[in-house]
Coordinates of C-alpha atoms in Angstrom, one line a residue:
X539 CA 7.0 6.7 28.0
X540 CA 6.6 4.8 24.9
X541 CA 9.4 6.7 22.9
X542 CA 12.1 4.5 20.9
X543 CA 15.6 3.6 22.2
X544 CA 17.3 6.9 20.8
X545 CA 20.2 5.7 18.3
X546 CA 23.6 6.8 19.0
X547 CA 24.3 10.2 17.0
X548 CA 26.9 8.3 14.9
X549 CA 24.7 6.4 13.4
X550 CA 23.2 9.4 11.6
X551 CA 19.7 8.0 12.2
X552 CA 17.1 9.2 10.3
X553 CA 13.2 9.7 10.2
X554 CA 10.6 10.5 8.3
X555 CA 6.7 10.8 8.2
X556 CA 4.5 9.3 6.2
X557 CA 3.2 11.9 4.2
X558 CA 7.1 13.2 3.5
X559 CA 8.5 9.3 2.7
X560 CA 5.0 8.6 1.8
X561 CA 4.5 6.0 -0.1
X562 CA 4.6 9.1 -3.1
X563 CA 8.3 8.9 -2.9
X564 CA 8.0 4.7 -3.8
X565 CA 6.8 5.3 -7.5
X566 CA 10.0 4.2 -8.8
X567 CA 8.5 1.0 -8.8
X568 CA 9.3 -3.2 -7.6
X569 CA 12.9 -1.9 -8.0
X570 CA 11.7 -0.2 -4.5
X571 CA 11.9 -3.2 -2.6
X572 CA 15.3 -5.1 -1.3
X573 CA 15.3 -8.1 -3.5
X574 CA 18.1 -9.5 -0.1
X575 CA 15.0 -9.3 2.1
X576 CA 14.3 -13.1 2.1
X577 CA 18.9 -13.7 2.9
X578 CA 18.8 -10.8 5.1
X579 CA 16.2 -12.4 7.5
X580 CA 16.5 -15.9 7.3
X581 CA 12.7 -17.1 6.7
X582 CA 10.5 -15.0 7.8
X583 CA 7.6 -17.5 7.4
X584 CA 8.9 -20.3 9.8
X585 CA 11.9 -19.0 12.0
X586 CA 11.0 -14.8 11.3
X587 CA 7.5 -14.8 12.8
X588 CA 8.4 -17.1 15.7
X589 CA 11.8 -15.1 16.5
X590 CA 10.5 -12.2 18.7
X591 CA 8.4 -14.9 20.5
X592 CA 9.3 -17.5 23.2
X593 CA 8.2 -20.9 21.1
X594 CA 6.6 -21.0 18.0
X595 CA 3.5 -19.7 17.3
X596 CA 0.4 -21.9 16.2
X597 CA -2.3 -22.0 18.3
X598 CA -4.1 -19.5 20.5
X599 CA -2.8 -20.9 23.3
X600 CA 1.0 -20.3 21.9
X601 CA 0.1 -16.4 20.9
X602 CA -1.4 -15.7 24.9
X603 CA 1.9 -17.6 26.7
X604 CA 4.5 -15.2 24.2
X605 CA 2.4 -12.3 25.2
X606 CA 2.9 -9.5 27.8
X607 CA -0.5 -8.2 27.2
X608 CA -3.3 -7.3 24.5
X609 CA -4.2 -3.8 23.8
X610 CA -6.2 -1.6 22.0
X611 CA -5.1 1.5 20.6
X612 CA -6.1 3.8 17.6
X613 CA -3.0 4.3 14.6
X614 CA -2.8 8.4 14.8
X615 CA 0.7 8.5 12.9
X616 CA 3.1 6.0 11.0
X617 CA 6.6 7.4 10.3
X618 CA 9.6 5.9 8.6
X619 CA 12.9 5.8 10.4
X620 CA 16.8 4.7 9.6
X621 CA 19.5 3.3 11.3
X622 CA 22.6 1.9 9.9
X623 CA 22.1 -1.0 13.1
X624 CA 18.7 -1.7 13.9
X625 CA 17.6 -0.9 9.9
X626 CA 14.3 0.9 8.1
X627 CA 11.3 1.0 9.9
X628 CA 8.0 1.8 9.9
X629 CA 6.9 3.0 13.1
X630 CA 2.9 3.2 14.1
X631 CA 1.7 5.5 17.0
X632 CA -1.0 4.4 18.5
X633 CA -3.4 6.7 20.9
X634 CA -5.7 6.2 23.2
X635 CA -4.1 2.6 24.2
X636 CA -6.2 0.5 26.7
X637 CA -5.1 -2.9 28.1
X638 CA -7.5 -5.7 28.2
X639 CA -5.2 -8.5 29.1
X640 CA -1.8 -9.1 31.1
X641 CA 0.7 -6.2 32.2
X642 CA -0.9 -2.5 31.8
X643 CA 0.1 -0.5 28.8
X644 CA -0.4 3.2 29.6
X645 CA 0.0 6.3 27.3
X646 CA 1.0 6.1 23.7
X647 CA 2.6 3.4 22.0
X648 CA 4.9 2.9 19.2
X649 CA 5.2 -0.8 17.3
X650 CA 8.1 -0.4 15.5
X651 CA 8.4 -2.9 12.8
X652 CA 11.4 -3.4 10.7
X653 CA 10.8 -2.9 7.1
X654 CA 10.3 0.6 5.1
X655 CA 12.0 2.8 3.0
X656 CA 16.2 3.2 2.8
X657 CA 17.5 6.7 2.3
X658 CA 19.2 5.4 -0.7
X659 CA 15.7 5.0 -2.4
X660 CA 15.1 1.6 -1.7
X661 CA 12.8 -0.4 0.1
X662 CA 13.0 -3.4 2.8
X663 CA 9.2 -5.1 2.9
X664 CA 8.7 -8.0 4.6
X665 CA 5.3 -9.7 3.8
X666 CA 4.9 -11.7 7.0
X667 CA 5.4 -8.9 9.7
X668 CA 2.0 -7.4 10.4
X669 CA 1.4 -4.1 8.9
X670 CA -0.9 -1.1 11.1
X671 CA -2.9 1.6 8.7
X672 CA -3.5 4.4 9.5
X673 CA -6.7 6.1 11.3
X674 CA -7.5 2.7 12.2
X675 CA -7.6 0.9 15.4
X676 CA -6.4 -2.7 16.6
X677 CA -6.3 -5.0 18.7
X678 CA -2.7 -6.2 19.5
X679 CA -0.8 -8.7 20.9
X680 CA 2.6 -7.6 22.5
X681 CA 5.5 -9.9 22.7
X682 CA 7.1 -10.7 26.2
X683 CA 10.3 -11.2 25.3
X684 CA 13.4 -9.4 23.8
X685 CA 12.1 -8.3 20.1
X686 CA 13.6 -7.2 17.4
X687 CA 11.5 -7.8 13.7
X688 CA 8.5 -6.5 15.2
X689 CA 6.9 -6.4 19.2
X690 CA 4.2 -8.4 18.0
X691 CA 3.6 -11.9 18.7
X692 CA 3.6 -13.4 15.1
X693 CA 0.8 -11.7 12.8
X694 CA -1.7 -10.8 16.4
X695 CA -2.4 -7.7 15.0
X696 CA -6.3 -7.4 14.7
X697 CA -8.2 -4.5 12.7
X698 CA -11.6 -3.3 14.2
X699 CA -14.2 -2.3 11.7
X700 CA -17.7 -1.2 11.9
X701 CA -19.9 -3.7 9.6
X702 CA -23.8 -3.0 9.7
X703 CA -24.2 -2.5 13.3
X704 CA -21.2 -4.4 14.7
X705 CA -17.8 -4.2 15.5
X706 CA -15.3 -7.4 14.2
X707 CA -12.0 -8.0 13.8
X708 CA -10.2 -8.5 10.6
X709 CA -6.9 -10.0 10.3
X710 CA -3.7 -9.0 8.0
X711 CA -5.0 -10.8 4.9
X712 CA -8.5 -9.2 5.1
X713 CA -10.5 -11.8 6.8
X714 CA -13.3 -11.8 9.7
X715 CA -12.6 -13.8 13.1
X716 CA -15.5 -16.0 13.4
X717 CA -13.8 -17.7 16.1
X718 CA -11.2 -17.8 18.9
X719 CA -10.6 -21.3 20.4
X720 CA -7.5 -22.8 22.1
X721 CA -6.7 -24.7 18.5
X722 CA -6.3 -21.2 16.8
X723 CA -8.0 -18.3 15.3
X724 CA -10.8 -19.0 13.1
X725 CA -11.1 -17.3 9.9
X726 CA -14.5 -16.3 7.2
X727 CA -14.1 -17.8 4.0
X728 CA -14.2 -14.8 1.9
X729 CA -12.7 -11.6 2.7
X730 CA -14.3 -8.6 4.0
X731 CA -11.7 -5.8 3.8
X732 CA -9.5 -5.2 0.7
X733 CA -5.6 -5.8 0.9
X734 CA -3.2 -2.8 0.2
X735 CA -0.9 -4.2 -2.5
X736 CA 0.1 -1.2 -3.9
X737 CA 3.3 0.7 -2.9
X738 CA 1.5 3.7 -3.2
X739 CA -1.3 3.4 -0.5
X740 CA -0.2 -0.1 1.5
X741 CA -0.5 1.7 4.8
X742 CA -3.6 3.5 3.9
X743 CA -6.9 2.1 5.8
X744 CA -8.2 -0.5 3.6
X745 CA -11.7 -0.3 2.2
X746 CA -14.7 -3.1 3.4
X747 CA -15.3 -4.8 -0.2
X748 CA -18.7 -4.8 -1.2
X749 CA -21.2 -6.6 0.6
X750 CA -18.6 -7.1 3.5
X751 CA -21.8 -7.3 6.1
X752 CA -22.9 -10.8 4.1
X753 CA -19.2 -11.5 3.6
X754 CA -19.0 -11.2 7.6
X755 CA -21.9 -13.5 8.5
X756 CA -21.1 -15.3 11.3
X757 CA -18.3 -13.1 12.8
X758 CA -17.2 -12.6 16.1
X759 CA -18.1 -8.7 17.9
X760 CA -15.1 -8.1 19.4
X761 CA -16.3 -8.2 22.3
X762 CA -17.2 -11.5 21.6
X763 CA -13.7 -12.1 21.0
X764 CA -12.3 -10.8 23.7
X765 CA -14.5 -12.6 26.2
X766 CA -13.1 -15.6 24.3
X767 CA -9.5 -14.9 25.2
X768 CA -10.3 -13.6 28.8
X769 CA -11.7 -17.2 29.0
X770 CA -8.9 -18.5 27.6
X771 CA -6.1 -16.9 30.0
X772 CA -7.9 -18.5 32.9
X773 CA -5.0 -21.4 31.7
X774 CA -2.6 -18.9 29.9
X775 CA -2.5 -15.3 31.1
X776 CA -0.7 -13.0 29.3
X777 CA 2.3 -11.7 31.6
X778 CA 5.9 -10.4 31.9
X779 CA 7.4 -7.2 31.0
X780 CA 6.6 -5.4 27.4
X781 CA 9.8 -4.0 26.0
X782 CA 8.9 -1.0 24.1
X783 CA 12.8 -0.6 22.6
X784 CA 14.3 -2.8 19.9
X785 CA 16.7 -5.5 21.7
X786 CA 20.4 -4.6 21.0
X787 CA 23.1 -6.9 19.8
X788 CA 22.0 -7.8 16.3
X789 CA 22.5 -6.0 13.0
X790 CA 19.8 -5.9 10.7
X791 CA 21.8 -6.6 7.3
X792 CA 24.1 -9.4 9.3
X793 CA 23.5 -12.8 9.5
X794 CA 25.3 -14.8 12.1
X795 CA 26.0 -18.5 11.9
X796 CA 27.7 -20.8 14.2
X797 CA 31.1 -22.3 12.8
X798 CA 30.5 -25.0 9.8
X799 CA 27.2 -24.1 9.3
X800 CA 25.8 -23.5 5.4
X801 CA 25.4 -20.0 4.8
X802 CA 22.3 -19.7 3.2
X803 CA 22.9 -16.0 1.0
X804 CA 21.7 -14.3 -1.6
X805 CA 24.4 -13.8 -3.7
X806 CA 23.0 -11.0 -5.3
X807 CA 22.0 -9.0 -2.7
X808 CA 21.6 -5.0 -3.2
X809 CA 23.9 -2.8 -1.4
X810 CA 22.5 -0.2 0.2
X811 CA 26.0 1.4 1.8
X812 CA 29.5 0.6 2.4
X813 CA 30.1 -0.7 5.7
X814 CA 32.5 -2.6 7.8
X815 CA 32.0 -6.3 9.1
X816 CA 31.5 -5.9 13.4
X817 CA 34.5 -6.7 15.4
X818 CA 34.9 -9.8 16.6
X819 CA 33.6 -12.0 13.8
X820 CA 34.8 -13.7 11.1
X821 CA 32.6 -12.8 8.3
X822 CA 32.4 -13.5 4.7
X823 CA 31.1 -10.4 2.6
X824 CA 28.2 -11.2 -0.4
X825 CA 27.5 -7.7 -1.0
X826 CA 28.9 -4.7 0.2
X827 CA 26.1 -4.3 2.6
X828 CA 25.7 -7.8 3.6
X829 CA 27.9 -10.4 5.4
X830 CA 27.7 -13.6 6.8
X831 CA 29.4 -14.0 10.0
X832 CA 30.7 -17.3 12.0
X833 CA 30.3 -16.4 15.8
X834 CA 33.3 -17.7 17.9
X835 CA 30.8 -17.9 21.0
X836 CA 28.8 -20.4 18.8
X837 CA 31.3 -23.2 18.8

């Protein structure tokens, strides 16, 4: 259980740890990253983060009906893979998983999240998907429906850290939960963690700022928090199936649009390989990686 959908030996798939793809090979600097990330996934912001979920997600209430369950589990290894169909990824293990909501999770766990390094040297980062660093644990929220950016629901991917004698929850930007209502998540003012910007060490565990027990006044313990969502699934219970594989049937550098719709491209996108458009479409090529495809079924 919990291993990857093995990708057809054709594809020449292709992984790597963290220490070996590390962020040590990324010092070539922002020429790392794929300037086409923003054309490649449509916007991540909006329609990205609410993709792998069943309705958009903006309350509390939205994130627990688009969830399967919440877990806890403890990162023990991140590794980069490639395929030429579902993409780069950066896939965290986590141990120790325990379910506290919705359909068991048992064993380990992998959240594969697309985004990482490409074996040509570049990089695919995609700022809204939530990142996991390592030796730390989290509380997650696990999408139940077909997924494909990432298997968790929007950016429900909560940090635990000991401050003073508590444990709290700090989201993706660094902040405390000092509440969890059916309006939303509630955030401290100032952050408590610091933010891994550099390429170098993004998926290393962040350090607590200084005086992160003052900057954390008023913060929930998690189990403060999850007694909050246990009370709030009394009216929407986390439920279905998790998928633990990547859905099939879309191509990570393809974007599909129904017949007379604007293709919204960038022109300049960076090539990564030369490959061929999928049968079946008729597809206009920006780069020789990237294509924008009308989809007869659309019409």
């Amino acid at each position: 259980m919990g291993e990857l959908k093995k990708p057809l030996p054709a594809r020449n798939a292709r992984k790597t740890s963290l220490k070996e793809a590390g962020f040590m090979t990324l010092a070539r600097g922002l020429n790392l990253f794929f300037a086409c990330a923003a054309a490649l996934l449509a916007t991540t912001a909006a329609s990205g983060a609410k993709a792998d979920t069943l309705t958009q997600v903006v309350t509390t209430i939205d994130a627990l009906n688009s969830t399967a369950a919440v877990v806890e589990g403890r990162v023990v290894d991140i590794a980069f893979t490639y395929d030429p169909v579902e993409g780069p990824r950066t896939v965290a293990t986590l141990a120790d998983v325990k379910t506290h909501l919705g359909t068991p999770i048992r064993g380990e766990l992998k959240i594969s999240t697309l985004g990482g390094p490409h074996p040509n040297g570049r990089r695919l980062y995609i700022p809204e998907l939530p990142e996991f660093h390592a030796d730390s644990t989290y509380i997650v929220f696990l999408t139940r429906t077909d997924w494909f950016y990432s298997p968790v629901v929007s950016s429900f991917a909560f940090r635990v850290e000991n401050v003073g004698s508590r444990q709290i929850l700090i989201n993706q930007q660094g902040h405390a939960i000092v509440g969890a209502s059916a309006l939303g998540i509630e955030l401290s003012g100032r952050p408590v963690s610091a933010v891994q910007n550099e390429s170098t060490t993004r998926l290393e565990r962040p350090a607590l700022l200084a005086g992160a027990e003052s900057r954390a006044t008023g913060a929930l313990s998690k189990s403060d928090f999850l007694t909050s969502l246990s009370s709030l699934a009394k009216s929407a219970a986390p439920r279905g199936e998790f998928r633990r594989s990547v859905a099939p049937g879309r191509t990570w550098n393809i974007t599909k649009v129904a017949p007379g719709d604007p293709a919204d491209v960038e022109p300049n996108a960076m090539p990564a390989e030369q490959i061929a458009p999928p049968e079946g479409l008729v597809c206009d090529s920006v780069a020789p990686e990237k294509f924008v495809c009308i989809d007869p079924s659309a019409e």
